[in-house]
Amino acid sequence: ASKAQGCNTCHFFTKEMNMGVTRRLALEEQLHGALGNSELEVLYQPLVDIHSRSIIGAEALLRWHNPTLGEISPDEFIPVAEQTGLIIPIGEYVLAQALEKTAQWVHQRQWPFKIAVNLSPRQFRDERLVTFIEQQLQANSVPGSHLELEITEGVLMGDHGYINSALETLCRMDIGIAMDDFGTGYSSLSYLRSYPFDTLKIDRSFINDINVDPADRELVNAAIAMAHGLGLKVVAEGVETEEQLESLATQYCDVAQGYLFSKPVPPEEISRMLIKGRFTRS
Ligand code: C2E
Ligand code: MG
Ligand code: MG
Ligand code: MG
């Protein structure tokens, strides 16, 4: 019986693996045409000042609608884009779109507005990145101070010299650097010590249970205090309830992003939100 079972397990496992490979190939094949076929869309999720509830910026988040595969989550297709190198043209598209919209929003808004754009490791290693950003900022007449690049630990692994000089160049352009998904990696603390971050984004998985799990609450409180001690601004990701917001407010967390205020939305929606300027308590 055990032999038969072992065989079944083996067969099942292989089938699962094949499905993974098939899916992966389909994604790769479709992703090649995604830009040209206008299947990619950039949505924006508001960044909200916790104390005033006013919108101080937005994060650009990519969406892929494919006629054969349907909606594909960025958690699934960004790694494929990264591995194939397609992330370079795709990432340039996101930056160009986001800065074009930001030009309107900065003009519309009478006070600071920041656009946050995610960068993957391969984008960061591309030596044309800085030039591309410089061109886009200039083309849209947006000062670098309105842009913040979000990076995760993966971006910082590797050549310390190159990373340092790239970060320094961006810093001289007044572009902000945020550490994304803080708390999920292995070496976030040592990276915080080594590089000039402006913002710390606490991962959604810690915010989720902030009012349920005392350990999560303590970790979030400590992260906020530490970031402030280092002179960084703190953004809490994935804020979904007033209770979570309240807990973060008592710790002087600066900015909230999450479904409590808004899901990622098309740019026209952000323009409408900016006219109102702030979110009122529901
Ligand atoms: P991220 O940069 O950490 O973005 C935050 C994610 O949390 C987004 O998922 C957002 O929709 C989601 N989120 C925000 N608030 C809430 C909430 O209250 N509840 C819940 N359940 N989720 C919330 P999304 O849009 O699926 O993106 C996933 C990841 O894909 C991003 O994580 C980022 O790492 C990557 N990504 C998205 N767009 C881009 C892009 O243009 N370039 C690169 N390189 N990566 C991107
Ligand atoms: Mg992000
Ligand atoms: Mg994140
Ligand atoms: Mg994430």
CSV table of C-alpha atoms and ligand atoms in Angstrom, one decimal:
chain,number,residue,atom,x,y,z
A,1,ALA,CA,0.0,0.0,0.0
A,2,SER,CA,2.8,2.3,0.9
A,3,LYS,CA,4.4,1.8,-2.5
A,4,ALA,CA,1.3,2.6,-4.4
A,5,GLN,CA,0.8,5.7,-2.2
A,6,GLY,CA,4.3,6.8,-2.8
A,7,CYS,CA,3.8,6.4,-6.5
A,8,ASN,CA,0.6,8.4,-6.4
A,9,THR,CA,2.2,11.2,-4.4
A,10,CYS,CA,5.0,11.3,-6.9
A,11,HIS,CA,2.6,11.5,-9.8
A,12,PHE,CA,0.6,14.2,-8.1
A,13,PHE,CA,3.6,16.3,-7.3
A,14,THR,CA,4.9,16.1,-10.9
A,15,LYS,CA,1.5,17.2,-12.2
A,16,GLU,CA,1.6,20.2,-9.9
A,17,MET,CA,5.0,21.1,-11.0
A,18,ASN,CA,4.0,20.8,-14.7
A,19,MET,CA,1.1,23.1,-14.0
A,20,GLY,CA,3.5,25.6,-12.5
A,21,VAL,CA,5.8,25.4,-15.5
A,22,THR,CA,3.0,25.7,-18.0
A,23,ARG,CA,1.5,28.7,-16.2
A,24,ARG,CA,4.9,30.3,-16.0
A,25,LEU,CA,5.5,29.8,-19.8
A,26,ALA,CA,2.0,31.2,-20.6
A,27,LEU,CA,2.7,34.3,-18.4
A,28,GLU,CA,6.0,34.9,-20.1
A,29,GLU,CA,4.6,34.5,-23.6
A,30,GLN,CA,1.7,36.9,-22.9
A,31,LEU,CA,3.8,39.3,-21.0
A,32,HIS,CA,6.0,40.0,-24.1
A,33,GLY,CA,3.0,41.6,-25.8
A,34,ALA,CA,1.4,43.2,-22.7
A,35,LEU,CA,2.9,46.7,-23.2
A,36,GLY,CA,2.3,46.8,-26.9
A,37,ASN,CA,-1.3,45.6,-26.5
A,38,SER,CA,-2.0,48.2,-23.8
A,39,GLU,CA,-2.8,45.5,-21.3
A,40,LEU,CA,-1.0,47.3,-18.5
A,41,GLU,CA,-2.6,49.9,-16.3
A,42,VAL,CA,-1.2,51.9,-13.5
A,43,LEU,CA,-3.5,52.4,-10.5
A,44,TYR,CA,-2.8,54.7,-7.6
A,45,GLN,CA,-3.4,54.2,-3.9
A,46,PRO,CA,-3.6,57.3,-1.7
A,47,LEU,CA,-1.0,58.0,1.0
A,48,VAL,CA,-2.8,59.7,3.9
A,49,ASP,CA,-1.4,61.8,6.7
A,50,ILE,CA,-2.6,60.0,9.8
A,51,HIS,CA,-3.2,63.1,11.9
A,52,SER,CA,-4.9,65.4,9.4
A,53,ARG,CA,-6.3,62.7,7.1
A,54,SER,CA,-5.2,64.7,4.1
A,55,ILE,CA,-3.8,63.0,1.0
A,56,ILE,CA,-0.1,63.7,0.8
A,57,GLY,CA,0.7,61.4,-2.1
A,58,ALA,CA,0.0,58.1,-3.8
A,59,GLU,CA,1.7,54.8,-4.7
A,60,ALA,CA,1.7,53.6,-8.3
A,61,LEU,CA,0.6,50.0,-8.5
A,62,LEU,CA,0.7,48.1,-11.8
A,63,ARG,CA,-2.3,46.0,-13.1
A,64,TRP,CA,-2.2,43.5,-16.0
A,65,HIS,CA,-5.5,42.6,-17.8
A,66,ASN,CA,-4.8,39.8,-20.3
A,67,PRO,CA,-7.5,38.5,-22.7
A,68,THR,CA,-6.5,34.9,-22.3
A,69,LEU,CA,-5.2,34.7,-18.7
A,70,GLY,CA,-7.5,37.3,-17.2
A,71,GLU,CA,-6.4,39.5,-14.3
A,72,ILE,CA,-2.9,38.6,-13.1
A,73,SER,CA,-1.6,39.8,-9.7
A,74,PRO,CA,1.7,41.8,-9.7
A,75,ASP,CA,2.9,39.3,-7.1
A,76,GLU,CA,2.8,36.8,-9.9
A,77,PHE,CA,3.9,38.7,-13.0
A,78,ILE,CA,6.5,41.1,-11.5
A,79,PRO,CA,8.9,38.2,-10.8
A,80,VAL,CA,8.4,36.9,-14.4
A,81,ALA,CA,9.0,40.4,-15.7
A,82,GLU,CA,12.1,40.6,-13.5
A,83,GLN,CA,13.5,37.2,-14.7
A,84,THR,CA,12.9,38.0,-18.4
A,85,GLY,CA,14.2,41.5,-18.3
A,86,LEU,CA,10.8,42.8,-19.4
A,87,ILE,CA,10.7,44.8,-16.2
A,88,ILE,CA,13.0,47.4,-17.8
A,89,PRO,CA,10.4,48.6,-20.4
A,90,ILE,CA,7.5,47.9,-18.1
A,91,GLY,CA,9.1,49.8,-15.2
A,92,GLU,CA,9.9,52.7,-17.6
A,93,TYR,CA,6.2,52.7,-18.6
A,94,VAL,CA,5.1,52.9,-14.9
A,95,LEU,CA,7.6,55.8,-14.2
A,96,ALA,CA,6.5,57.7,-17.3
A,97,GLN,CA,2.8,57.3,-16.5
A,98,ALA,CA,3.2,58.1,-12.9
A,99,LEU,CA,5.2,61.2,-13.4
A,100,GLU,CA,2.8,62.5,-16.1
A,101,LYS,CA,-0.1,62.2,-13.6
A,102,THR,CA,2.0,63.6,-10.8
A,103,ALA,CA,2.7,66.8,-12.9
A,104,GLN,CA,-1.1,67.3,-12.9
A,105,TRP,CA,-1.5,66.5,-9.2
A,106,VAL,CA,1.3,68.8,-8.1
A,107,HIS,CA,-0.2,71.6,-10.2
A,108,GLN,CA,-3.7,70.9,-8.8
A,109,ARG,CA,-2.5,70.6,-5.2
A,110,GLN,CA,-1.3,73.6,-3.2
A,111,TRP,CA,0.9,71.6,-0.9
A,112,PRO,CA,3.3,68.7,-1.2
A,113,PHE,CA,2.4,65.6,-3.2
A,114,LYS,CA,4.6,62.6,-3.5
A,115,ILE,CA,4.4,59.8,-6.0
A,116,ALA,CA,5.8,56.5,-4.8
A,117,VAL,CA,7.0,54.1,-7.4
A,118,ASN,CA,8.2,50.5,-6.8
A,119,LEU,CA,11.6,49.5,-8.2
A,120,SER,CA,12.7,45.9,-8.6
A,121,PRO,CA,16.3,44.7,-8.4
A,122,ARG,CA,16.9,44.5,-12.1
A,123,GLN,CA,15.6,48.1,-12.6
A,124,PHE,CA,17.9,49.3,-10.0
A,125,ARG,CA,20.9,47.6,-11.5
A,126,ASP,CA,20.1,49.1,-15.0
A,127,GLU,CA,22.6,51.9,-15.5
A,128,ARG,CA,20.1,53.8,-17.7
A,129,LEU,CA,17.7,54.2,-14.8
A,130,VAL,CA,19.0,57.5,-13.4
A,131,THR,CA,19.1,59.1,-16.9
A,132,PHE,CA,15.6,57.9,-17.6
A,133,ILE,CA,14.2,59.3,-14.4
A,134,GLU,CA,16.0,62.6,-15.0
A,135,GLN,CA,14.5,62.9,-18.5
A,136,GLN,CA,11.0,62.0,-17.2
A,137,LEU,CA,11.2,64.5,-14.4
A,138,GLN,CA,12.4,67.2,-16.8
A,139,ALA,CA,9.8,66.3,-19.5
A,140,ASN,CA,7.0,66.7,-17.0
A,141,SER,CA,8.5,69.6,-15.1
A,142,VAL,CA,8.3,67.7,-11.8
A,143,PRO,CA,11.0,68.3,-9.2
A,144,GLY,CA,12.7,65.2,-7.9
A,145,SER,CA,11.4,66.0,-4.4
A,146,HIS,CA,8.0,64.8,-5.6
A,147,LEU,CA,9.3,61.3,-6.3
A,148,GLU,CA,10.0,58.5,-3.9
A,149,LEU,CA,11.3,55.1,-5.0
A,150,GLU,CA,10.3,52.1,-3.0
A,151,ILE,CA,12.8,49.3,-2.7
A,152,THR,CA,12.9,46.0,-0.9
A,153,GLU,CA,15.9,44.1,0.5
A,154,GLY,CA,16.4,42.3,-2.7
A,155,VAL,CA,17.4,45.5,-4.4
A,156,LEU,CA,20.2,46.1,-1.9
A,157,MET,CA,21.9,42.7,-2.2
A,158,GLY,CA,25.0,42.8,-4.2
A,159,ASP,CA,27.6,45.4,-5.1
A,160,HIS,CA,27.7,47.8,-2.2
A,161,GLY,CA,29.8,50.3,-4.2
A,162,TYR,CA,27.3,50.5,-7.1
A,163,ILE,CA,24.3,50.6,-4.9
A,164,ASN,CA,25.8,53.4,-2.8
A,165,SER,CA,26.7,55.6,-5.7
A,166,ALA,CA,23.2,55.1,-7.3
A,167,LEU,CA,21.5,56.0,-4.1
A,168,GLU,CA,23.7,59.0,-3.7
A,169,THR,CA,22.9,60.2,-7.2
A,170,LEU,CA,19.2,59.8,-6.6
A,171,CYS,CA,19.6,61.6,-3.2
A,172,ARG,CA,21.3,64.5,-5.0
A,173,MET,CA,18.3,64.7,-7.3
A,174,ASP,CA,16.1,65.1,-4.2
A,175,ILE,CA,14.4,61.8,-4.9
A,176,GLY,CA,13.3,60.0,-1.7
A,177,ILE,CA,14.1,56.3,-1.0
A,178,ALA,CA,11.7,54.1,1.0
A,179,MET,CA,12.3,50.7,2.4
A,180,ASP,CA,9.2,48.7,1.4
A,181,ASP,CA,7.8,45.6,3.2
A,182,PHE,CA,9.8,46.4,6.3
A,183,GLY,CA,10.0,43.4,8.7
A,184,THR,CA,9.6,40.6,6.2
A,185,GLY,CA,13.3,40.3,5.2
A,186,TYR,CA,16.3,39.1,7.0
A,187,SER,CA,18.7,42.1,6.9
A,188,SER,CA,16.4,45.2,7.0
A,189,LEU,CA,18.2,46.5,10.1
A,190,SER,CA,21.7,46.3,8.6
A,191,TYR,CA,20.4,48.0,5.4
A,192,LEU,CA,18.9,50.8,7.4
A,193,ARG,CA,22.2,51.4,8.9
A,194,SER,CA,24.1,51.3,5.6
A,195,TYR,CA,21.9,53.4,3.3
A,196,PRO,CA,20.3,56.8,3.4
A,197,PHE,CA,16.5,55.9,3.6
A,198,ASP,CA,13.9,58.6,3.9
A,199,THR,CA,10.9,56.4,4.6
A,200,LEU,CA,10.1,53.1,6.3
A,201,LYS,CA,7.1,51.2,5.1
A,202,ILE,CA,5.9,48.7,7.7
A,203,ASP,CA,4.6,45.5,6.0
A,204,ARG,CA,0.9,44.9,5.9
A,205,SER,CA,1.3,41.6,7.7
A,206,PHE,CA,2.3,43.4,10.9
A,207,ILE,CA,-0.5,45.9,10.7
A,208,ASN,CA,-3.2,43.3,10.1
A,209,ASP,CA,-3.2,42.0,13.7
A,210,ILE,CA,-2.0,45.1,15.5
A,211,ASN,CA,-5.1,45.1,17.8
A,212,VAL,CA,-5.2,41.4,18.2
A,213,ASP,CA,-1.7,40.2,18.6
A,214,PRO,CA,0.4,41.9,21.3
A,215,ALA,CA,3.6,40.8,19.7
A,216,ASP,CA,2.7,42.5,16.4
A,217,ARG,CA,1.7,45.6,18.3
A,218,GLU,CA,5.0,45.8,20.1
A,219,LEU,CA,7.0,45.2,16.9
A,220,VAL,CA,5.1,47.9,15.1
A,221,ASN,CA,5.6,50.3,18.0
A,222,ALA,CA,9.3,49.6,18.2
A,223,ALA,CA,9.7,50.0,14.4
A,224,ILE,CA,8.0,53.4,14.5
A,225,ALA,CA,10.2,54.6,17.4
A,226,MET,CA,13.3,53.3,15.8
A,227,ALA,CA,12.5,54.8,12.4
A,228,HIS,CA,11.8,58.2,14.0
A,229,GLY,CA,15.0,57.9,16.0
A,230,LEU,CA,16.8,57.6,12.7
A,231,GLY,CA,15.0,60.5,11.2
A,232,LEU,CA,12.8,58.5,8.9
A,233,LYS,CA,9.1,59.0,8.1
A,234,VAL,CA,6.9,55.9,8.7
A,235,VAL,CA,4.2,54.6,6.5
A,236,ALA,CA,1.9,51.8,7.6
A,237,GLU,CA,0.7,49.6,4.8
A,238,GLY,CA,-2.6,47.8,4.7
A,239,VAL,CA,-4.5,49.8,7.2
A,240,GLU,CA,-8.1,48.5,6.9
A,241,THR,CA,-9.9,49.7,10.1
A,242,GLU,CA,-10.3,52.8,12.3
A,243,GLU,CA,-9.0,50.8,15.2
A,244,GLN,CA,-5.7,50.0,13.4
A,245,LEU,CA,-5.4,53.7,12.5
A,246,GLU,CA,-6.0,54.7,16.1
A,247,SER,CA,-3.3,52.5,17.4
A,248,LEU,CA,-0.9,53.9,14.8
A,249,ALA,CA,-1.9,57.4,15.7
A,250,THR,CA,-1.1,56.9,19.4
A,251,GLN,CA,2.5,55.9,18.3
A,252,TYR,CA,2.8,59.0,16.1
A,253,CYS,CA,3.0,56.9,12.9
A,254,ASP,CA,3.1,59.5,10.1
A,255,VAL,CA,1.3,58.0,7.1
A,256,ALA,CA,-1.3,55.3,6.4
A,257,GLN,CA,-2.1,53.5,3.2
A,258,GLY,CA,-4.9,50.9,3.0
A,259,TYR,CA,-8.4,49.9,2.2
A,260,LEU,CA,-9.7,52.0,5.1
A,261,PHE,CA,-9.2,55.0,2.9
A,262,SER,CA,-9.0,53.6,-0.6
A,263,LYS,CA,-8.0,50.6,-2.8
A,264,PRO,CA,-5.7,51.4,-5.7
A,265,VAL,CA,-7.8,53.4,-8.2
A,266,PRO,CA,-7.5,55.0,-11.6
A,267,PRO,CA,-5.8,58.4,-11.8
A,268,GLU,CA,-9.1,60.3,-12.4
A,269,GLU,CA,-10.2,59.1,-9.0
A,270,ILE,CA,-7.1,60.5,-7.3
A,271,SER,CA,-7.8,63.8,-9.0
A,272,ARG,CA,-11.3,63.8,-7.5
A,273,MET,CA,-9.9,62.9,-4.0
A,274,LEU,CA,-7.4,65.7,-4.2
A,275,ILE,CA,-10.2,68.2,-4.8
A,276,LYS,CA,-11.7,67.2,-1.5
A,277,GLY,CA,-8.2,67.0,0.0
A,278,ARG,CA,-8.9,64.9,3.0
A,279,PHE,CA,-10.7,61.8,4.2
A,280,THR,CA,-13.4,62.4,6.8
A,281,ARG,CA,-14.0,59.9,9.6
A,282,SER,CA,-16.6,57.3,8.5
B,1,C2E,P1,3.8,46.7,-2.3
B,1,C2E,O1,4.7,47.7,-3.0
B,1,C2E,O2,4.1,46.4,-0.9
B,1,C2E,O3,2.4,47.3,-2.5
B,1,C2E,C1,1.4,47.2,-1.5
B,1,C2E,C2,0.4,46.1,-1.8
B,1,C2E,O4,-0.6,46.0,-0.8
B,1,C2E,C3,-0.4,46.4,-3.1
B,1,C2E,O5,-0.7,45.1,-3.7
B,1,C2E,C4,-1.7,47.0,-2.5
B,1,C2E,O6,-2.8,46.8,-3.4
B,1,C2E,C5,-1.9,46.1,-1.3
B,1,C2E,N1,-2.7,46.8,-0.3
B,1,C2E,C6,-2.7,48.1,0.1
B,1,C2E,N2,-3.6,48.4,1.1
B,1,C2E,C7,-4.1,47.2,1.4
B,1,C2E,C8,-5.1,46.8,2.4
B,1,C2E,O7,-5.6,47.6,3.2
B,1,C2E,N3,-5.4,45.4,2.4
B,1,C2E,C9,-4.9,44.5,1.6
B,1,C2E,N4,-5.3,43.3,1.7
B,1,C2E,N5,-4.0,44.9,0.6
B,1,C2E,C10,-3.6,46.2,0.6
B,1,C2E,P2,-0.6,44.9,-5.2
B,1,C2E,O8,-1.0,46.1,-6.0
B,1,C2E,O9,-1.2,43.6,-5.5
B,1,C2E,O10,1.0,44.8,-5.5
B,1,C2E,C11,1.8,43.8,-5.0
B,1,C2E,C12,3.2,44.0,-5.1
B,1,C2E,O11,3.6,44.0,-6.5
B,1,C2E,C13,3.7,45.4,-4.6
B,1,C2E,O12,3.8,45.3,-3.2
B,1,C2E,C14,5.0,45.5,-5.3
B,1,C2E,O13,6.0,44.8,-4.6
B,1,C2E,C15,4.7,44.8,-6.6
B,1,C2E,N6,4.4,45.9,-7.6
B,1,C2E,C16,3.2,46.5,-7.9
B,1,C2E,N7,3.4,47.4,-8.9
B,1,C2E,C17,4.7,47.4,-9.2
B,1,C2E,C18,5.5,48.1,-10.2
B,1,C2E,O14,5.1,49.0,-10.9
B,1,C2E,N8,6.9,47.8,-10.2
B,1,C2E,C19,7.4,46.9,-9.4
B,1,C2E,N9,8.7,46.6,-9.5
B,1,C2E,N10,6.7,46.2,-8.5
B,1,C2E,C20,5.4,46.4,-8.4
B,2,MG,MG,5.5,49.4,-2.5
B,3,MG,MG,5.0,46.9,0.7
B,4,MG,MG,4.6,43.7,-1.0
